Amino acid sequence: MTETIQMDSIFAFMAKDKVKETLSGPQLEAQLPLDAEILGVAIHYSALEKQAEEQAKSWLLEVDLRHLSGSKESAYLKKMGHRPLTKEDLINLVLLFGSEEQKQLVKAFEKAQIDLSARLSKTANLGLVLKQAGEKGINYNTYYNRAKTPGLWRSDEVIDVMTALERLKV
C-alpha cells in the first residue's frame, strides 16, 4: 500500500538586499582629509598612551581608589604598583590629571574610532583592507566586534587600518 504525503506550500517573502553604498571617485576624494585626520589622531593618541604610562606613577600617588577599575583590593594593588594598569585606568588618569590638550586628544580619539567604523562600513574590498592591516591583519570577527562597538578600536589597529586604506586608495 502506497501512501502519498501532501504538503502545503509555504512561501516566504524575502526583503530585497540593500545595495551597499561604496565610496568611489569624488566621494573618495572628499573622504581623504577625514582619513588623514583619523590617522593623525591615532598616531598622537598612541604617543599619549606611552606618555601616560610614564606619568602614571606620579598620578597614582594622588588618585582615589574609586577611579581605578576592579574591586577595592584590586584597585589598591594597582595603586601600589603590584598590578598593571589597564588602558581604561590610564585614560581615567589622563582625564583626571592630564593637561587640557591630553583630555582633548582622548575625546578626539573616541570620535576617530566612530569615524573609522563608519568609514569601513562604506569601504569596497573590506576583506583586502583587513588582510593588509598589520602583520597578521584583522580578522572578520575582530572587525565586526569593533564595528558594533567602536570604542574597542585600539590605536595600533586604527593606524594599521588607515595605513592600509591609504596604501590601497580604497
mmCIF file of N, CA, C and O in Angstrom, residues 70-155:
data_model
loop_
_atom_site.group_PDB
_atom_site.id
_atom_site.type_symbol
_atom_site.label_atom_id
_atom_site.label_comp_id
_atom_site.label_asym_id
_atom_site.label_seq_id
_atom_site.Cartn_x
_atom_site.Cartn_y
_atom_site.Cartn_z
ATOM 1 N N GLY A 70 38.112 47.673 38.813
ATOM 2 C CA GLY A 70 38.236 46.456 39.597
ATOM 3 C C GLY A 70 37.715 46.636 41.007
ATOM 4 O O GLY A 70 37.171 47.684 41.371
ATOM 5 N N SER A 71 37.906 45.598 41.794
ATOM 6 C CA SER A 71 37.460 45.650 43.184
ATOM 7 C C SER A 71 38.335 46.608 43.981
ATOM 8 O O SER A 71 39.361 47.079 43.498
ATOM 9 N N LYS A 72 37.932 46.849 45.211
ATOM 10 C CA LYS A 72 38.692 47.752 46.069
ATOM 11 C C LYS A 72 40.099 47.205 46.290
ATOM 12 O O LYS A 72 41.077 47.955 46.262
ATOM 13 N N GLU A 73 40.197 45.898 46.462
ATOM 14 C CA GLU A 73 41.501 45.272 46.679
ATOM 15 C C GLU A 73 42.371 45.357 45.434
ATOM 16 O O GLU A 73 43.571 45.639 45.493
ATOM 17 N N SER A 74 41.758 45.119 44.281
ATOM 18 C CA SER A 74 42.485 45.188 43.012
ATOM 19 C C SER A 74 42.967 46.611 42.741
ATOM 20 O O SER A 74 44.094 46.829 42.282
ATOM 21 N N ALA A 75 42.121 47.586 43.006
ATOM 22 C CA ALA A 75 42.500 48.988 42.811
ATOM 23 C C ALA A 75 43.655 49.364 43.734
ATOM 24 O O ALA A 75 44.571 50.098 43.328
ATOM 25 N N TYR A 76 43.617 48.850 44.959
ATOM 26 C CA TYR A 76 44.714 49.120 45.896
ATOM 27 C C TYR A 76 46.024 48.542 45.376
ATOM 28 O O TYR A 76 47.070 49.192 45.431
ATOM 29 N N LEU A 77 45.970 47.323 44.854
ATOM 30 C CA LEU A 77 47.178 46.705 44.307
ATOM 31 C C LEU A 77 47.698 47.463 43.089
ATOM 32 O O LEU A 77 48.905 47.574 42.876
ATOM 33 N N LYS A 78 46.779 47.996 42.286
ATOM 34 C CA LYS A 78 47.199 48.820 41.142
ATOM 35 C C LYS A 78 47.875 50.088 41.622
ATOM 36 O O LYS A 78 48.887 50.515 41.071
ATOM 37 N N LYS A 79 47.310 50.694 42.651
ATOM 38 C CA LYS A 79 47.876 51.931 43.179
ATOM 39 C C LYS A 79 49.264 51.693 43.760
ATOM 40 O O LYS A 79 50.153 52.533 43.626
ATOM 41 N N MET A 80 49.476 50.551 44.374
ATOM 42 C CA MET A 80 50.779 50.218 44.956
ATOM 43 C C MET A 80 51.777 49.740 43.906
ATOM 44 O O MET A 80 52.951 49.578 44.194
ATOM 45 N N GLY A 81 51.308 49.504 42.680
ATOM 46 C CA GLY A 81 52.198 49.071 41.611
ATOM 47 C C GLY A 81 52.368 47.569 41.504
ATOM 48 O O GLY A 81 53.238 47.089 40.777
ATOM 49 N N HIS A 82 51.535 46.804 42.212
ATOM 50 C CA HIS A 82 51.635 45.353 42.185
ATOM 51 C C HIS A 82 50.797 44.722 41.078
ATOM 52 O O HIS A 82 50.957 43.536 40.789
ATOM 53 N N ARG A 83 49.913 45.491 40.491
ATOM 54 C CA ARG A 83 49.125 45.029 39.353
ATOM 55 C C ARG A 83 49.261 46.050 38.239
ATOM 56 O O ARG A 83 49.333 47.248 38.483
ATOM 57 N N PRO A 84 49.266 45.578 36.989
ATOM 58 C CA PRO A 84 49.376 46.529 35.879
ATOM 59 C C PRO A 84 48.069 47.307 35.692
ATOM 60 O O PRO A 84 46.982 46.804 35.961
ATOM 61 N N LEU A 85 48.213 48.526 35.212
ATOM 62 C CA LEU A 85 47.052 49.353 34.909
ATOM 63 C C LEU A 85 46.486 48.955 33.553
ATOM 64 O O LEU A 85 47.222 48.656 32.624
ATOM 65 N N THR A 86 45.190 48.968 33.448
ATOM 66 C CA THR A 86 44.546 48.713 32.165
ATOM 67 C C THR A 86 44.533 50.003 31.353
ATOM 68 O O THR A 86 44.821 51.091 31.867
ATOM 69 N N LYS A 87 44.178 49.880 30.075
ATOM 70 C CA LYS A 87 44.062 51.069 29.219
ATOM 71 C C LYS A 87 42.994 52.014 29.768
ATOM 72 O O LYS A 87 43.152 53.228 29.730
ATOM 73 N N GLU A 88 41.918 51.459 30.303
ATOM 74 C CA GLU A 88 40.852 52.289 30.865
ATOM 75 C C GLU A 88 41.349 53.057 32.089
ATOM 76 O O GLU A 88 40.979 54.217 32.285
ATOM 77 N N ASP A 89 42.180 52.405 32.893
ATOM 78 C CA ASP A 89 42.759 53.096 34.048
ATOM 79 C C ASP A 89 43.629 54.260 33.599
ATOM 80 O O ASP A 89 43.572 55.354 34.179
ATOM 81 N N LEU A 90 44.442 54.029 32.577
ATOM 82 C CA LEU A 90 45.304 55.100 32.073
ATOM 83 C C LEU A 90 44.480 56.268 31.537
ATOM 84 O O LEU A 90 44.811 57.434 31.787
ATOM 85 N N ILE A 91 43.399 55.957 30.823
ATOM 86 C CA ILE A 91 42.543 57.018 30.285
ATOM 87 C C ILE A 91 41.878 57.776 31.419
ATOM 88 O O ILE A 91 41.786 59.016 31.385
ATOM 89 N N ASN A 92 41.429 57.077 32.453
ATOM 90 C CA ASN A 92 40.844 57.757 33.617
ATOM 91 C C ASN A 92 41.855 58.687 34.271
ATOM 92 O O ASN A 92 41.519 59.798 34.677
ATOM 93 N N LEU A 93 43.095 58.233 34.386
ATOM 94 C CA LEU A 93 44.135 59.075 34.978
ATOM 95 C C LEU A 93 44.408 60.303 34.111
ATOM 96 O O LEU A 93 44.609 61.403 34.631
ATOM 97 N N VAL A 94 44.419 60.122 32.799
ATOM 98 C CA VAL A 94 44.630 61.267 31.899
ATOM 99 C C VAL A 94 43.481 62.261 32.044
ATOM 100 O O VAL A 94 43.708 63.470 32.114
ATOM 101 N N LEU A 95 42.259 61.746 32.109
ATOM 102 C CA LEU A 95 41.109 62.645 32.239
ATOM 103 C C LEU A 95 41.092 63.357 33.592
ATOM 104 O O LEU A 95 40.583 64.470 33.703
ATOM 105 N N LEU A 96 41.660 62.733 34.622
ATOM 106 C CA LEU A 96 41.708 63.365 35.937
ATOM 107 C C LEU A 96 42.867 64.348 36.076
ATOM 108 O O LEU A 96 42.691 65.457 36.578
ATOM 109 N N PHE A 97 44.062 63.931 35.666
ATOM 110 C CA PHE A 97 45.267 64.699 35.962
ATOM 111 C C PHE A 97 45.979 65.251 34.729
ATOM 112 O O PHE A 97 46.931 66.007 34.871
ATOM 113 N N GLY A 98 45.554 64.872 33.555
ATOM 114 C CA GLY A 98 46.243 65.300 32.344
ATOM 115 C C GLY A 98 45.980 66.747 31.997
ATOM 116 O O GLY A 98 45.091 67.404 32.540
ATOM 117 N N SER A 99 46.760 67.236 31.040
ATOM 118 C CA SER A 99 46.568 68.609 30.575
ATOM 119 C C SER A 99 45.308 68.684 29.719
ATOM 120 O O SER A 99 44.730 67.663 29.328
ATOM 121 N N GLU A 100 44.907 69.891 29.416
ATOM 122 C CA GLU A 100 43.713 70.090 28.589
ATOM 123 C C GLU A 100 43.917 69.500 27.192
ATOM 124 O O GLU A 100 42.996 68.921 26.612
ATOM 125 N N GLU A 101 45.115 69.613 26.675
ATOM 126 C CA GLU A 101 45.437 69.057 25.357
ATOM 127 C C GLU A 101 45.295 67.534 25.364
ATOM 128 O O GLU A 101 44.765 66.949 24.417
ATOM 129 N N GLN A 102 45.750 66.889 26.434
ATOM 130 C CA GLN A 102 45.640 65.440 26.544
ATOM 131 C C GLN A 102 44.173 65.011 26.637
ATOM 132 O O GLN A 102 43.765 64.029 26.027
ATOM 133 N N LYS A 103 43.389 65.763 27.379
ATOM 134 C CA LYS A 103 41.968 65.446 27.505
ATOM 135 C C LYS A 103 41.252 65.586 26.159
ATOM 136 O O LYS A 103 40.409 64.765 25.808
ATOM 137 N N GLN A 104 41.607 66.626 25.410
ATOM 138 C CA GLN A 104 41.000 66.813 24.092
ATOM 139 C C GLN A 104 41.408 65.705 23.132
ATOM 140 O O GLN A 104 40.616 65.282 22.290
ATOM 141 N N LEU A 105 42.638 65.224 23.265
ATOM 142 C CA LEU A 105 43.109 64.136 22.407
ATOM 143 C C LEU A 105 42.345 62.841 22.701
ATOM 144 O O LEU A 105 42.026 62.092 21.777
ATOM 145 N N VAL A 106 42.010 62.596 23.952
ATOM 146 C CA VAL A 106 41.214 61.422 24.297
ATOM 147 C C VAL A 106 39.837 61.525 23.645
ATOM 148 O O VAL A 106 39.339 60.566 23.048
ATOM 149 N N LYS A 107 39.219 62.687 23.723
ATOM 150 C CA LYS A 107 37.906 62.900 23.100
ATOM 151 C C LYS A 107 37.990 62.773 21.575
ATOM 152 O O LYS A 107 37.108 62.191 20.943
ATOM 153 N N ALA A 108 39.073 63.296 20.992
ATOM 154 C CA ALA A 108 39.250 63.219 19.541
ATOM 155 C C ALA A 108 39.427 61.769 19.097
ATOM 156 O O ALA A 108 38.933 61.375 18.033
ATOM 157 N N PHE A 109 40.117 60.961 19.899
ATOM 158 C CA PHE A 109 40.302 59.561 19.534
ATOM 159 C C PHE A 109 38.987 58.800 19.614
ATOM 160 O O PHE A 109 38.723 57.925 18.787
ATOM 161 N N GLU A 110 38.156 59.119 20.586
ATOM 162 C CA GLU A 110 36.838 58.486 20.667
ATOM 163 C C GLU A 110 36.019 58.793 19.420
ATOM 164 O O GLU A 110 35.343 57.909 18.875
ATOM 165 N N LYS A 111 36.098 60.016 18.924
ATOM 166 C CA LYS A 111 35.408 60.384 17.681
ATOM 167 C C LYS A 111 36.035 59.671 16.493
ATOM 168 O O LYS A 111 35.327 59.209 15.588
ATOM 169 N N ALA A 112 37.359 59.550 16.482
ATOM 170 C CA ALA A 112 38.049 58.876 15.382
ATOM 171 C C ALA A 112 37.665 57.399 15.313
ATOM 172 O O ALA A 112 37.562 56.833 14.212
ATOM 173 N N GLN A 113 37.441 56.775 16.458
ATOM 174 C CA GLN A 113 37.011 55.378 16.471
ATOM 175 C C GLN A 113 35.656 55.226 15.778
ATOM 176 O O GLN A 113 35.454 54.308 14.984
ATOM 177 N N ILE A 114 34.749 56.142 16.071
ATOM 178 C CA ILE A 114 33.421 56.108 15.452
ATOM 179 C C ILE A 114 33.533 56.394 13.955
ATOM 180 O O ILE A 114 32.901 55.725 13.132
ATOM 181 N N ASP A 115 34.352 57.380 13.591
ATOM 182 C CA ASP A 115 34.542 57.717 12.183
ATOM 183 C C ASP A 115 35.157 56.562 11.405
ATOM 184 O O ASP A 115 34.796 56.317 10.250
ATOM 185 N N LEU A 116 36.088 55.834 12.025
ATOM 186 C CA LEU A 116 36.705 54.695 11.356
ATOM 187 C C LEU A 116 35.678 53.605 11.083
ATOM 188 O O LEU A 116 35.647 53.039 9.986
ATOM 189 N N SER A 117 34.827 53.317 12.041
ATOM 190 C CA SER A 117 33.797 52.301 11.831
ATOM 191 C C SER A 117 32.849 52.708 10.704
ATOM 192 O O SER A 117 32.479 51.882 9.867
ATOM 193 N N ALA A 118 32.488 53.985 10.668
ATOM 194 C CA ALA A 118 31.628 54.475 9.584
ATOM 195 C C ALA A 118 32.349 54.403 8.240
ATOM 196 O O ALA A 118 31.755 54.039 7.227
ATOM 197 N N ARG A 119 33.629 54.730 8.243
ATOM 198 C CA ARG A 119 34.426 54.696 7.006
ATOM 199 C C ARG A 119 34.539 53.273 6.479
ATOM 200 O O ARG A 119 34.407 53.028 5.280
ATOM 201 N N LEU A 120 34.789 52.316 7.353
ATOM 202 C CA LEU A 120 34.933 50.931 6.910
ATOM 203 C C LEU A 120 33.617 50.333 6.446
ATOM 204 O O LEU A 120 33.605 49.439 5.596
ATOM 205 N N SER A 121 32.505 50.807 6.983
ATOM 206 C CA SER A 121 31.212 50.285 6.546
ATOM 207 C C SER A 121 30.919 50.668 5.098
ATOM 208 O O SER A 121 30.147 49.989 4.429
ATOM 209 N N LYS A 122 31.558 51.730 4.591
ATOM 210 C CA LYS A 122 31.347 52.177 3.214
ATOM 211 C C LYS A 122 32.481 51.769 2.287
ATOM 212 O O LYS A 122 32.528 52.195 1.152
ATOM 213 N N THR A 123 33.401 50.948 2.772
ATOM 214 C CA THR A 123 34.586 50.611 2.012
ATOM 215 C C THR A 123 34.364 49.372 1.157
ATOM 216 O O THR A 123 33.907 48.338 1.646
ATOM 217 N N ALA A 124 34.702 49.501 -0.117
ATOM 218 C CA ALA A 124 34.693 48.346 -1.006
ATOM 219 C C ALA A 124 35.949 47.533 -0.716
ATOM 220 O O ALA A 124 36.947 48.056 -0.239
ATOM 221 N N ASN A 125 35.914 46.253 -0.996
ATOM 222 C CA ASN A 125 37.059 45.358 -0.766
ATOM 223 C C ASN A 125 37.499 45.371 0.692
ATOM 224 O O ASN A 125 38.691 45.453 0.989
ATOM 225 N N LEU A 126 36.558 45.277 1.580
ATOM 226 C CA LEU A 126 36.851 45.324 3.011
ATOM 227 C C LEU A 126 37.783 44.197 3.420
ATOM 228 O O LEU A 126 38.691 44.388 4.226
ATOM 229 N N GLY A 127 37.586 43.012 2.847
ATOM 230 C CA GLY A 127 38.435 41.872 3.183
ATOM 231 C C GLY A 127 39.893 42.133 2.873
ATOM 232 O O GLY A 127 40.782 41.787 3.654
ATOM 233 N N LEU A 128 40.154 42.772 1.751
ATOM 234 C CA LEU A 128 41.526 43.098 1.373
ATOM 235 C C LEU A 128 42.133 44.104 2.333
ATOM 236 O O LEU A 128 43.280 43.970 2.754
ATOM 237 N N VAL A 129 41.359 45.098 2.707
ATOM 238 C CA VAL A 129 41.846 46.118 3.644
ATOM 239 C C VAL A 129 42.181 45.481 4.993
ATOM 240 O O VAL A 129 43.235 45.742 5.565
ATOM 241 N N LEU A 130 41.289 44.610 5.480
ATOM 242 C CA LEU A 130 41.528 43.969 6.766
ATOM 243 C C LEU A 130 42.739 43.039 6.714
ATOM 244 O O LEU A 130 43.508 42.957 7.662
ATOM 245 N N LYS A 131 42.905 42.356 5.585
ATOM 246 C CA LYS A 131 44.046 41.451 5.446
ATOM 247 C C LYS A 131 45.355 42.224 5.386
ATOM 248 O O LYS A 131 46.374 41.788 5.917
ATOM 249 N N GLN A 132 45.348 43.396 4.766
ATOM 250 C CA GLN A 132 46.544 44.214 4.635
ATOM 251 C C GLN A 132 46.883 44.964 5.922
ATOM 252 O O GLN A 132 47.997 45.441 6.071
ATOM 253 N N ALA A 133 45.929 45.072 6.813
ATOM 254 C CA ALA A 133 46.140 45.855 8.036
ATOM 255 C C ALA A 133 47.009 45.081 9.017
ATOM 256 O O ALA A 133 46.611 44.062 9.546
ATOM 257 N N GLY A 134 48.190 45.578 9.251
ATOM 258 C CA GLY A 134 49.085 44.981 10.236
ATOM 259 C C GLY A 134 49.764 43.728 9.747
ATOM 260 O O GLY A 134 49.563 43.289 8.619
ATOM 261 N N GLU A 135 50.594 43.165 10.596
ATOM 262 C CA GLU A 135 51.337 41.964 10.238
ATOM 263 C C GLU A 135 50.411 40.774 9.999
ATOM 264 O O GLU A 135 50.503 40.092 8.995
ATOM 265 N N LYS A 136 49.528 40.525 10.948
ATOM 266 C CA LYS A 136 48.628 39.388 10.839
ATOM 267 C C LYS A 136 47.277 39.781 10.269
ATOM 268 O O LYS A 136 46.450 38.940 9.985
ATOM 269 N N GLY A 137 47.050 41.062 10.120
ATOM 270 C CA GLY A 137 45.753 41.520 9.648
ATOM 271 C C GLY A 137 44.733 41.517 10.767
ATOM 272 O O GLY A 137 45.009 41.138 11.894
ATOM 273 N N ILE A 138 43.569 41.956 10.453
ATOM 274 C CA ILE A 138 42.461 41.974 11.407
ATOM 275 C C ILE A 138 41.408 41.039 10.842
ATOM 276 O O ILE A 138 40.956 41.227 9.708
ATOM 277 N N ASN A 139 41.014 40.038 11.604
ATOM 278 C CA ASN A 139 40.036 39.086 11.067
ATOM 279 C C ASN A 139 38.631 39.680 11.125
ATOM 280 O O ASN A 139 38.402 40.712 11.749
ATOM 281 N N TYR A 140 37.704 38.986 10.465
ATOM 282 C CA TYR A 140 36.340 39.497 10.393
ATOM 283 C C TYR A 140 35.672 39.567 11.755
ATOM 284 O O TYR A 140 34.908 40.489 12.023
ATOM 285 N N ASN A 141 35.929 38.611 12.620
ATOM 286 C CA ASN A 141 35.311 38.643 13.953
ATOM 287 C C ASN A 141 35.732 39.894 14.710
ATOM 288 O O ASN A 141 34.907 40.557 15.350
ATOM 289 N N THR A 142 37.021 40.199 14.649
ATOM 290 C CA THR A 142 37.511 41.411 15.311
ATOM 291 C C THR A 142 36.852 42.640 14.696
ATOM 292 O O THR A 142 36.407 43.535 15.411
ATOM 293 N N TYR A 143 36.786 42.679 13.365
ATOM 294 C CA TYR A 143 36.172 43.823 12.692
ATOM 295 C C TYR A 143 34.714 43.993 13.109
ATOM 296 O O TYR A 143 34.281 45.105 13.431
ATOM 297 N N TYR A 144 33.928 42.909 13.120
ATOM 298 C CA TYR A 144 32.513 43.026 13.453
ATOM 299 C C TYR A 144 32.313 43.446 14.905
ATOM 300 O O TYR A 144 31.391 44.201 15.212
ATOM 301 N N ASN A 145 33.179 42.982 15.809
ATOM 302 C CA ASN A 145 33.105 43.443 17.196
ATOM 303 C C ASN A 145 33.403 44.937 17.278
ATOM 304 O O ASN A 145 32.751 45.670 18.027
ATOM 305 N N ARG A 146 34.407 45.381 16.535
ATOM 306 C CA ARG A 146 34.775 46.796 16.553
ATOM 307 C C ARG A 146 33.702 47.647 15.871
ATOM 308 O O ARG A 146 33.445 48.773 16.287
ATOM 309 N N ALA A 147 33.094 47.130 14.815
ATOM 310 C CA ALA A 147 32.044 47.883 14.118
ATOM 311 C C ALA A 147 30.820 48.047 15.013
ATOM 312 O O ALA A 147 30.171 49.096 15.002
ATOM 313 N N LYS A 148 30.520 47.008 15.787
ATOM 314 C CA LYS A 148 29.368 47.073 16.689
ATOM 315 C C LYS A 148 29.637 48.006 17.863
ATOM 316 O O LYS A 148 28.761 48.744 18.299
ATOM 317 N N THR A 149 30.874 47.980 18.368
ATOM 318 C CA THR A 149 31.269 48.817 19.499
ATOM 319 C C THR A 149 32.553 49.544 19.122
ATOM 320 O O THR A 149 33.649 49.046 19.375
ATOM 321 N N PRO A 150 32.463 50.722 18.492
ATOM 322 C CA PRO A 150 33.661 51.416 18.010
ATOM 323 C C PRO A 150 34.676 51.749 19.091
ATOM 324 O O PRO A 150 35.860 51.902 18.804
ATOM 325 N N GLY A 151 34.272 51.833 20.336
ATOM 326 C CA GLY A 151 35.199 52.139 21.417
ATOM 327 C C GLY A 151 36.245 51.059 21.646
ATOM 328 O O GLY A 151 37.201 51.267 22.389
ATOM 329 N N LEU A 152 36.090 49.905 21.009
ATOM 330 C CA LEU A 152 37.048 48.816 21.164
ATOM 331 C C LEU A 152 38.278 48.962 20.262
ATOM 332 O O LEU A 152 39.261 48.250 20.455
ATOM 333 N N TRP A 153 38.212 49.849 19.256
ATOM 334 C CA TRP A 153 39.369 50.029 18.377
ATOM 335 C C TRP A 153 40.556 50.495 19.204
ATOM 336 O O TRP A 153 40.466 51.458 19.958
ATOM 337 N N ARG A 154 41.688 49.814 19.050
ATOM 338 C CA ARG A 154 42.929 50.241 19.694
ATOM 339 C C ARG A 154 43.675 51.150 18.734
ATOM 340 O O ARG A 154 43.466 51.115 17.523
ATOM 341 N N SER A 155 44.552 51.965 19.278
ATOM 342 C CA SER A 155 45.258 52.933 18.442
ATOM 343 C C SER A 155 46.117 52.252 17.384
ATOM 344 O O SER A 155 46.167 52.704 16.235
#
